[in-house]
mmCIF file of C-alpha atoms (C1' of nucleotides) in Angstrom:
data_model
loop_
_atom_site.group_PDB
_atom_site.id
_atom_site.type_symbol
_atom_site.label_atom_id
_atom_site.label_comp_id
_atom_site.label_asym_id
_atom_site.label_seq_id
_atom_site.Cartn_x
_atom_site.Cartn_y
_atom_site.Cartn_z
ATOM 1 C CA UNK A 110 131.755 67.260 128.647
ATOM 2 C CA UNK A 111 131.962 70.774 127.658
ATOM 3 C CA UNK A 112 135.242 72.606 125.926
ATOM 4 C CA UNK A 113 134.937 76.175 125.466
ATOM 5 C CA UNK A 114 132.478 75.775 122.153
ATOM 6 C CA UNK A 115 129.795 74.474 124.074
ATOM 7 C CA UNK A 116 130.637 76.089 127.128
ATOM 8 C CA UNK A 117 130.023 80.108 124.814
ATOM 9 C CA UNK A 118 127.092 78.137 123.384
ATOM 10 C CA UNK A 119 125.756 77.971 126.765
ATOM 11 C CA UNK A 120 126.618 81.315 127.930
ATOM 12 C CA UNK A 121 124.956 82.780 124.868
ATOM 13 C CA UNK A 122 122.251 81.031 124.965
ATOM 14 C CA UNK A 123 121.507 81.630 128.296
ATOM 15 C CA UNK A 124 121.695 85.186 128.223
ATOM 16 C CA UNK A 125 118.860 86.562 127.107
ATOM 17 C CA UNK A 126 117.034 84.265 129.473
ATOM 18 C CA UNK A 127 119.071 85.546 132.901
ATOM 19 C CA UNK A 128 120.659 89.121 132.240
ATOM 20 C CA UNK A 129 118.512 91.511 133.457
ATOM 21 C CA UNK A 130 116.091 89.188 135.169
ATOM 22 C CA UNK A 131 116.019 88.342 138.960
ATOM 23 C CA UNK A 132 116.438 85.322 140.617
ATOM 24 C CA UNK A 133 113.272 84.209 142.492
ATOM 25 C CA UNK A 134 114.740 81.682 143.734
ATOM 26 C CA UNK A 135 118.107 79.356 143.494
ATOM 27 C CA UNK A 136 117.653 75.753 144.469
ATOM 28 C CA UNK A 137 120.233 73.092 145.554
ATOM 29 C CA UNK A 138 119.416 69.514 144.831
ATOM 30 C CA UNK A 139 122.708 68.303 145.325
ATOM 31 C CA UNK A 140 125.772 69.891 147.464
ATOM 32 C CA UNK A 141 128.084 67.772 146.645
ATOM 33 C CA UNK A 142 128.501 69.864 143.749
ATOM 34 C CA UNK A 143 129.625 72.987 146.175
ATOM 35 C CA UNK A 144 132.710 74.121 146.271
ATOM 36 C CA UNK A 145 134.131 76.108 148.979
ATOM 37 C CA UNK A 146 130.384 77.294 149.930
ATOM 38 C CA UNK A 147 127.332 76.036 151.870
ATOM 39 C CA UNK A 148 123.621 75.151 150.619
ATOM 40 C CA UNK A 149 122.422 77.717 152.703
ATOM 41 C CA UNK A 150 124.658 80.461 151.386
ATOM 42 C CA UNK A 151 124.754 80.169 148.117
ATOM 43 C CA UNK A 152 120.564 80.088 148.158
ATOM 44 C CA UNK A 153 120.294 83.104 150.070
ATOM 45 C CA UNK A 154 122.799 85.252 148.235
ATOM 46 C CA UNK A 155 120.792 84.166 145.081
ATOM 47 C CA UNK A 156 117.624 85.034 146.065
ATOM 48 C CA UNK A 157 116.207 88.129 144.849
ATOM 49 C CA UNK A 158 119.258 88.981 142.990
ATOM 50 C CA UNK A 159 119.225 90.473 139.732
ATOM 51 C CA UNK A 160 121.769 89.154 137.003
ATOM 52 C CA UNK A 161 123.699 91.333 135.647
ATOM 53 C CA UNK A 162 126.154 89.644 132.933
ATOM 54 C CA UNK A 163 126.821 85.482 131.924
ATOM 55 C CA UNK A 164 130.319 85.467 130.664
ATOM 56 C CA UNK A 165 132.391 82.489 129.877
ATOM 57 C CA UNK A 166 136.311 82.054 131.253
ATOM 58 C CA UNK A 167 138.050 79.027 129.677
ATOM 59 C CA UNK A 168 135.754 76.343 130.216
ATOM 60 C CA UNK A 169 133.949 78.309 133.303
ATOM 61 C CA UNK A 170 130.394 79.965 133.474
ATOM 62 C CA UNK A 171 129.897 82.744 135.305
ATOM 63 C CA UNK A 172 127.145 84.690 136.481
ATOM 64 C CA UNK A 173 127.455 87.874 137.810
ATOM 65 C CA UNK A 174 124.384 89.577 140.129
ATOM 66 C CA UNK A 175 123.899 93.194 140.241
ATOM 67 C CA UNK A 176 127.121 95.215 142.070
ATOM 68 C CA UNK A 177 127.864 93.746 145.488
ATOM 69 C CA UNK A 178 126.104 90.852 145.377
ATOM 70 C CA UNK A 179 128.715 88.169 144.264
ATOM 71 C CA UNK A 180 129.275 85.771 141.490
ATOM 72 C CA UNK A 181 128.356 82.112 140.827
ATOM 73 C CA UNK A 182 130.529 80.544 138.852
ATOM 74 C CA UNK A 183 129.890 76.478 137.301
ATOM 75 C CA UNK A 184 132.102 73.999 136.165
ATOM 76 C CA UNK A 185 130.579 71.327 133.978
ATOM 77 C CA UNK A 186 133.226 69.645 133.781
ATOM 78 C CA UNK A 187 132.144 66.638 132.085
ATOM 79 C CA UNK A 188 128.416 66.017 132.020
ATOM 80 C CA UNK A 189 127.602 69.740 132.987
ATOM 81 C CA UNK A 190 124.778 71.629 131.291
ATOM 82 C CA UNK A 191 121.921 73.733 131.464
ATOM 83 C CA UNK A 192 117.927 73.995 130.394
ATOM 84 C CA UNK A 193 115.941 76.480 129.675
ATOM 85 C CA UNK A 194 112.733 74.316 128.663
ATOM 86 C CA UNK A 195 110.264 75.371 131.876
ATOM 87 C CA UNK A 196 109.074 73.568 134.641
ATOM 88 C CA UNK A 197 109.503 69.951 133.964
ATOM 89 C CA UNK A 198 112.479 68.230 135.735
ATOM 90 C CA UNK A 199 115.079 67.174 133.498
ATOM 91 C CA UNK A 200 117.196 63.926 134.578
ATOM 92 C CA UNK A 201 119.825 64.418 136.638
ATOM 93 C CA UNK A 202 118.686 68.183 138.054
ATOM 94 C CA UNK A 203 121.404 69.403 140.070
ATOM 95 C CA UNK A 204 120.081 73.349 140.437
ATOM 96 C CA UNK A 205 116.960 75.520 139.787
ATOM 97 C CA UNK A 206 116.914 78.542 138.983
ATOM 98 C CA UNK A 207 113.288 80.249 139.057
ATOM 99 C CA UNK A 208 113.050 83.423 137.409
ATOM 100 C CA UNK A 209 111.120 86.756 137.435
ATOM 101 C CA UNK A 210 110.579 88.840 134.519
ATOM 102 C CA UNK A 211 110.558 86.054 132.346
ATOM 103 C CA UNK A 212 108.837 85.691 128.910
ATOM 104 C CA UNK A 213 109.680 82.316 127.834
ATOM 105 C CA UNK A 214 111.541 79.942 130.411
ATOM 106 C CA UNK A 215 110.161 80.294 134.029
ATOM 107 C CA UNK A 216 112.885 77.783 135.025
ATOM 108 C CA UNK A 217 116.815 76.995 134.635
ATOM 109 C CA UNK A 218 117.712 74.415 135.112
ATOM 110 C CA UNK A 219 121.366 73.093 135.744
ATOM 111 C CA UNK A 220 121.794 68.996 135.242
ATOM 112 C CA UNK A 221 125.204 66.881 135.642
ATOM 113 C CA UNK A 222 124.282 63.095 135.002
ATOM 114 C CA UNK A 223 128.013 62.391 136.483
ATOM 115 C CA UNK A 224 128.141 64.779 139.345
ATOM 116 C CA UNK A 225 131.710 65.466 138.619
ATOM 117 C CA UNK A 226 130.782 69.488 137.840
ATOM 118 C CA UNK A 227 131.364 72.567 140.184
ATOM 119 C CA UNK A 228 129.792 75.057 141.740
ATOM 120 C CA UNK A 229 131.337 78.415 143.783
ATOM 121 C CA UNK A 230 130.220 81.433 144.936
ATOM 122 C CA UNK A 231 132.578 84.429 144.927
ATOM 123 C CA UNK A 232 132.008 87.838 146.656
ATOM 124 C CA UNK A 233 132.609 89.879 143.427
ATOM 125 C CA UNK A 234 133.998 89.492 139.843
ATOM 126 C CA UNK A 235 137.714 90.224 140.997
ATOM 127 C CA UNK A 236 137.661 87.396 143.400
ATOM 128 C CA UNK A 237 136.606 85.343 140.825
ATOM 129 C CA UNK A 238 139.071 86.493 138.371
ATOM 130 C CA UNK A 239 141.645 86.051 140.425
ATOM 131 C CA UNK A 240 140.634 82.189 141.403
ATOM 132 C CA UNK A 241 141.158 81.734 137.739
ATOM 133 C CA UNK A 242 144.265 83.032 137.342
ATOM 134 C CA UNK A 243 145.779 81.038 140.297
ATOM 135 C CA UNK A 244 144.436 77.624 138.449
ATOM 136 C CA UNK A 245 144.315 78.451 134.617
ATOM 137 C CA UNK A 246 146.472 79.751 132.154
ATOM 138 C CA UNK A 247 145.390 82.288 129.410
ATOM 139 C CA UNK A 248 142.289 81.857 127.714
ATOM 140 C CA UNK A 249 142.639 80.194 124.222
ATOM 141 C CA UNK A 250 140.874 82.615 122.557
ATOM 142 C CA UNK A 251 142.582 85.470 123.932
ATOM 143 C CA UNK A 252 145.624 84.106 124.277
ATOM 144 C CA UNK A 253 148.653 85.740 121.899
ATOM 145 C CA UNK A 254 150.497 83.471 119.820
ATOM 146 C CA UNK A 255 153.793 84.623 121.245
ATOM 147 C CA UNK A 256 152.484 84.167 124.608
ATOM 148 C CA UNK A 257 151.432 80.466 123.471
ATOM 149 C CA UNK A 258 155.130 80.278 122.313
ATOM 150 C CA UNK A 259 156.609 81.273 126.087
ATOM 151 C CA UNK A 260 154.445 78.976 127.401
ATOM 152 C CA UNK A 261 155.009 75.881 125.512
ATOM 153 C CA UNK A 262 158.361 76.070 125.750
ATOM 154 C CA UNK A 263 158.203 75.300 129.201
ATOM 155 C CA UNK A 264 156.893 71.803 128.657
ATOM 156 C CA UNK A 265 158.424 68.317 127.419
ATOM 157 C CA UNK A 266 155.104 66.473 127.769
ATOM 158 C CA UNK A 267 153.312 65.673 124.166
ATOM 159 C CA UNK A 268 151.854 68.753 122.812
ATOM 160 C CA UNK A 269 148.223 67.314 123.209
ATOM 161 C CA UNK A 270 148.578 66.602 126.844
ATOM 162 C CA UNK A 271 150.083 69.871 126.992
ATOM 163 C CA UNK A 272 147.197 71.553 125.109
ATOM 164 C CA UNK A 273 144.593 69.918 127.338
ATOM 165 C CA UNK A 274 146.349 71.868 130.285
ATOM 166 C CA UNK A 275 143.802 74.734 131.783
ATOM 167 C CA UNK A 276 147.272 76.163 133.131
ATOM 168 C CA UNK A 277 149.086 76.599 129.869
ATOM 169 C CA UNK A 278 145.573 78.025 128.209
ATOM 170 C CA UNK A 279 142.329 77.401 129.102
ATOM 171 C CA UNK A 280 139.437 75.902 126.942
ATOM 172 C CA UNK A 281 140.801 73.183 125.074
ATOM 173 C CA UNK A 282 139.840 69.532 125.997
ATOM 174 C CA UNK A 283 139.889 65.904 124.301
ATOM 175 C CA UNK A 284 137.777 66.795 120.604
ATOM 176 C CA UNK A 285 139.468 70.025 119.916
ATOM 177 C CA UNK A 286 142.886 69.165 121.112
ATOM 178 C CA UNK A 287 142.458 66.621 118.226
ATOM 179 C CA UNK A 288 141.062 69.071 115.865
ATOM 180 C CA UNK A 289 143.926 71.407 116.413
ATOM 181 C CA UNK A 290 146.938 69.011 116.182
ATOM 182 C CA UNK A 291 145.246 68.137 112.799
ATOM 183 C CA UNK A 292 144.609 70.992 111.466
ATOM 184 C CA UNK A 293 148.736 71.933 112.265
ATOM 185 C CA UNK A 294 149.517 68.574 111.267
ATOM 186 C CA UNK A 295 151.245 67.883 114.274
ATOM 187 C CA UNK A 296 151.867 64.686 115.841
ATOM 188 C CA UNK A 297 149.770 64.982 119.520
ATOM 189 C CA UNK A 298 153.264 63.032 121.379
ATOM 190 C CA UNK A 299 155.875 65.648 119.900
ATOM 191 C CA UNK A 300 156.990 67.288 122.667
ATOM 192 C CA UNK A 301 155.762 70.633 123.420
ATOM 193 C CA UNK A 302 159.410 72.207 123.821
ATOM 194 C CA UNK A 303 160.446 71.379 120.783
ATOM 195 C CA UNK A 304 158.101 72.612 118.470
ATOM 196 C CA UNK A 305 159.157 75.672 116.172
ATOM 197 C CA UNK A 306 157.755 79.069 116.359
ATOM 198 C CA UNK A 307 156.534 78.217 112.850
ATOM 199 C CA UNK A 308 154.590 75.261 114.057
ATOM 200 C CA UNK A 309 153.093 76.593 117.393
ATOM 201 C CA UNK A 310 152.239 79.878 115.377
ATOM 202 C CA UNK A 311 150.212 76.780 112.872
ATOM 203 C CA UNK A 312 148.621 75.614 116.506
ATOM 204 C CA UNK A 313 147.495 79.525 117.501
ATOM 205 C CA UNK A 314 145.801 79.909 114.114
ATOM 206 C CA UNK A 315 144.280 76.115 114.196
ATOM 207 C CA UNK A 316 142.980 77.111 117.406
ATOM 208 C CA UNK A 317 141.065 79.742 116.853
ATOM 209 C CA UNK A 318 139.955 78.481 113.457
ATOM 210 C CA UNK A 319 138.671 75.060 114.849
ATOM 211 C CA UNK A 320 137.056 76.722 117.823
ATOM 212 C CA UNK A 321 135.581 79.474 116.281
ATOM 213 C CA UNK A 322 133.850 76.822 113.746
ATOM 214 C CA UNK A 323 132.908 74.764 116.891
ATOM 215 C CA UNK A 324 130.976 77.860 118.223
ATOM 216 C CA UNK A 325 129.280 78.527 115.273
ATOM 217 C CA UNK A 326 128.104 74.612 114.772
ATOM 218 C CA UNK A 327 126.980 75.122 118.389
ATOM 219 C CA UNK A 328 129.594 72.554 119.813
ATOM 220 C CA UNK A 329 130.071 69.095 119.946
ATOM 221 C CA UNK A 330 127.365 66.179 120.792
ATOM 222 C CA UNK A 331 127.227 62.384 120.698
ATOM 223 C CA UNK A 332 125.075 59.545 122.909
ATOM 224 C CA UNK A 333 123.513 60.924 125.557
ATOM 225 C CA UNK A 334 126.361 64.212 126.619
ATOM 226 C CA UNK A 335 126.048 67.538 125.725
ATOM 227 C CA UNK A 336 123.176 69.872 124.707
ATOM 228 C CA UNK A 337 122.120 73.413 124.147
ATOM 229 C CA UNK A 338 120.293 75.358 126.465
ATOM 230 C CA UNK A 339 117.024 74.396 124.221
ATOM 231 C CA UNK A 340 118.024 70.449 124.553
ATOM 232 C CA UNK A 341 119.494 70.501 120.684
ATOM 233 C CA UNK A 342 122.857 68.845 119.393
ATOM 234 C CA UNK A 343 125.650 70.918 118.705
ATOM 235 C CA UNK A 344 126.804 69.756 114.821
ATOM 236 C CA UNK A 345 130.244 70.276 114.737
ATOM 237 C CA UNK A 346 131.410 66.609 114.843
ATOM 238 C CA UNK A 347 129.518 66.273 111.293
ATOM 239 C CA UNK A 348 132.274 68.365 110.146
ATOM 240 C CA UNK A 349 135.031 67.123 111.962
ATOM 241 C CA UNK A 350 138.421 65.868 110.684
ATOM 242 C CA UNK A 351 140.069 63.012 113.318
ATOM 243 C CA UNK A 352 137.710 63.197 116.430
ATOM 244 C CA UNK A 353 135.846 59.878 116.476
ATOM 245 C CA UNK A 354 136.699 58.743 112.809
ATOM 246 C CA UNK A 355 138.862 55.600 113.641
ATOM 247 C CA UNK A 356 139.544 54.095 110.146
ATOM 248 C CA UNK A 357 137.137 57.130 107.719
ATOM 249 C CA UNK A 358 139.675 58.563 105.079
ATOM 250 C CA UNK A 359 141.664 61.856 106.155
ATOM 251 C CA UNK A 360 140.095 64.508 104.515
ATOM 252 C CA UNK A 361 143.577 65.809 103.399
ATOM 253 C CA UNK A 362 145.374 61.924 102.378
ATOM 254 C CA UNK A 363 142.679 60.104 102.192
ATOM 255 C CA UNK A 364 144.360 57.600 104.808
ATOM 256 C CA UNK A 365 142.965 55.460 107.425
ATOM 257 C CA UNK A 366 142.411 58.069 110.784
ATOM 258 C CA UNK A 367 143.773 56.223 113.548
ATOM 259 C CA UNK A 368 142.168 55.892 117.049
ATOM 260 C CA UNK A 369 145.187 55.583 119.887
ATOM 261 C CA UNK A 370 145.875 56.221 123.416
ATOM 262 C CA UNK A 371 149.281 58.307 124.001
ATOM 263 C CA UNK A 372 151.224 58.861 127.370
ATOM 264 C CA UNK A 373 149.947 61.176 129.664
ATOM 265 C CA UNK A 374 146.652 60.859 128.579
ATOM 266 C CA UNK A 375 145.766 57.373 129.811
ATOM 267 C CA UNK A 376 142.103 56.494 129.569
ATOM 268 C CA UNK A 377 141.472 59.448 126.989
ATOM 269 C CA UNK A 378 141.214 58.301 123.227
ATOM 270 C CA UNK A 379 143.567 60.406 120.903
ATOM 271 C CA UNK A 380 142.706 60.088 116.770
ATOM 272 C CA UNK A 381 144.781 61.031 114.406
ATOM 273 C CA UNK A 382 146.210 60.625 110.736
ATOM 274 C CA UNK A 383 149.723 59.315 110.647
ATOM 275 C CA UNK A 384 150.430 60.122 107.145
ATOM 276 C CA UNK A 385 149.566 64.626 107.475
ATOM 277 C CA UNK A 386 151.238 64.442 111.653
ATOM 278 C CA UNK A 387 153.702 62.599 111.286
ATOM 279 C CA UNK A 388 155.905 62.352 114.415
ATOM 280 C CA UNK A 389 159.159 63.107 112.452
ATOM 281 C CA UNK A 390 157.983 66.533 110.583
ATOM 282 C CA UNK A 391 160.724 65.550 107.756
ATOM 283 C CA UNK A 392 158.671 62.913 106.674
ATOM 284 C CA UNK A 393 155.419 65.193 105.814
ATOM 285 C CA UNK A 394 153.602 64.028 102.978
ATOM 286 C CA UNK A 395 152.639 67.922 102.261
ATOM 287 C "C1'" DC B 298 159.568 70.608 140.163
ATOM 288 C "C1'" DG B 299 157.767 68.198 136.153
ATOM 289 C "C1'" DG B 300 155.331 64.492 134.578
ATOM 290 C "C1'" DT B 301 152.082 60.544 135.163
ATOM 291 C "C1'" DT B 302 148.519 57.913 137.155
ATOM 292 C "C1'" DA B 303 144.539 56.931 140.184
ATOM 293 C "C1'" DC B 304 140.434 58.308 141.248
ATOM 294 C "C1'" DC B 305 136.240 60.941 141.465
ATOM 295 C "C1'" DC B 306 131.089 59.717 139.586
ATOM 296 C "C1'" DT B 307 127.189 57.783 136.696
ATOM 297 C "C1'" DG B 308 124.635 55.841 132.874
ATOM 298 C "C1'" DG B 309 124.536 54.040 128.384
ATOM 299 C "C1'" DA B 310 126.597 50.792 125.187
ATOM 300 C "C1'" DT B 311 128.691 46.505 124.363
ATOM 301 C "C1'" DG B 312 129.861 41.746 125.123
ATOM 302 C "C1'" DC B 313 129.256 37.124 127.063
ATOM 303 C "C1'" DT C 115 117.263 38.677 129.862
ATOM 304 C "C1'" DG C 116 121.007 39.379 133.133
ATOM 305 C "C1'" DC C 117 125.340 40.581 134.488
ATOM 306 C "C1'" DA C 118 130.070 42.203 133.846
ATOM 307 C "C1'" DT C 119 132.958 45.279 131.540
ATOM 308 C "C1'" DC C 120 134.085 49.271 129.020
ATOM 309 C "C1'" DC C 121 133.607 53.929 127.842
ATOM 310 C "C1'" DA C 122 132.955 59.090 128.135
ATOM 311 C "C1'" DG C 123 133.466 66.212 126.652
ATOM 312 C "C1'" DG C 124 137.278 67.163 132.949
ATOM 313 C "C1'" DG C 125 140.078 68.050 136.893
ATOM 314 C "C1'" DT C 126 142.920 67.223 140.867
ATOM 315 C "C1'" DA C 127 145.321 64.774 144.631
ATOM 316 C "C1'" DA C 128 148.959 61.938 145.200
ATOM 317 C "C1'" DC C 129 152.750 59.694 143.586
ATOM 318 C "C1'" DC C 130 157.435 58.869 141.361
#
DNA sequence: CGGTTACCCTGGATGC
DNA sequence: TGCATCCAGGGTAACC
């Protein structure tokens, strides 16, 4: 579920609840969610640790204990997410995390309806950098536009596909993929390659525009998927363009958005108004 | 190597 | 009501 909007609104609202405190006690309800570790290590490095920062890479949490004491770092992926409302069980607990020190939440707790989310354990906060630099690219906050240039000229898959790849820059999924491409009226299947330096330097500032106004709406929620760490809806598909608004007027034409399916994302809905990204720029209607 | 698809999982919504 | 099918915020192994 979780791009990097709700993935910062998780790591900042889960801050004040975990840095400084200590870790009674971690909890595995499920290992299938461990990756490259054991039940029985990642509990007992846990235990009695004391957090010292909860940072966000790309679409990664990562909690860091006190010096020498290793990192835990979770992938939502898509059903991810944590809780911070006390002892009850939420559905689909996957992790507990009982706290010391702790005013209002006694418990953490991490659920993933879908299983499909990720859990590692990393001796120290360079080990963990450097897993994320062997599998994702720069991340799209951070990332320079002329480094965004370098990098999607190396590409002649659609520029959403392209986009949605944690190696070319990481934090950028299905909703804000769509957000972007509108808001640089591009086309999601022109090819990455052949985009100007004009256009991708439209996709660098759409990027940080639409996901900085994700972060501050608190992300993106619909049905039953994402949450904050206090079990509230992020609002920033109330203010969306495209994303899930088959057949609504564009909010720059007026047109019908269209709801699609484009190659190399099979299985992933693309939406989109044909009139402001058109596929052939000469035909723009602005 | 670059690009694409199949598959991993589950639960809620939708359709017959 | 019951059952089948479809759908979903992500990522990766395997394939062409």
């Amino acid at each position: 579920m979780p791009e990097l909007p709700e993935v910062e609104t998780m790591v900042r609202g889960l801050r004040p609840a975990l840095v400084g405190r200590r870790v009674l006690s971690l909890e595995v309800l499920d290992d299938k969610l461990l990756d490259g570790c054991s039940l029985e290590d990642l509990e007992r490095q846990a235990q009695g640790g004391r957090i010292q920062s909860v940072t966000r890479k790309g679409k990664w949490v990562v909690l860091e204990f006190e010096p020498s004491r290793g990192v835990i770092v979770i992938q939502p992926r898509m059903t991810g997410g944590f809780l911070l409302l006390g002892p009850e069980q939420p559905r689909h607990a996957r992790l507990v995390f009982r706290m010391g020190d702790l005013e209002g939440a006694e418990v953490i707790w991490y659920y993933d309806s879908r299983r499909l989310g990720r859990v590692s354990w990393y001796g120290d906060m360079e080990q963990a950098q450097t897993a994320f630099d062997r599998s994702q690219g720069p991340d799209a906050l951070e990332i320079e536009a002329s480094e965004l240039v370098l990098r999607l000229r190396k590409t002649r898959r659609g520029i959403k596909p392209a986009l949605m790849d944690q190696k070319v820059l990481a934090g950028i999924g299905n909703i804000y993929a769509d957000e972007v491409l509108f808001q640089a009226r591009l086309h999601p299947e022109r090819i990455a390659a052949e985009l100007s330096e004009a256009e991708v330097q439209r996709i660098h500032t759409a990027i940080r525009q639409v996901l900085n106004a994700a972060i501050n709406a608190e992300g993106s929620s619909f049905d039953q998927g994402y949450r904050t760490v206090l079990g509230l809806e992020g609002g920033f598909l109330a203010q969306s363009a495209v994303h899930r608004r088959q057949g609504q007027p564009c909010p720059a034409c007026g047109g019908p958005i269209l709801k699609t399916r484009i190659p190399g994302l099979i299985g992933r809905p693309t939406y989109y108004c044909p009139v402001c990204q058109p596929i052939d720029p000469g035909s723009a209607s602005e």
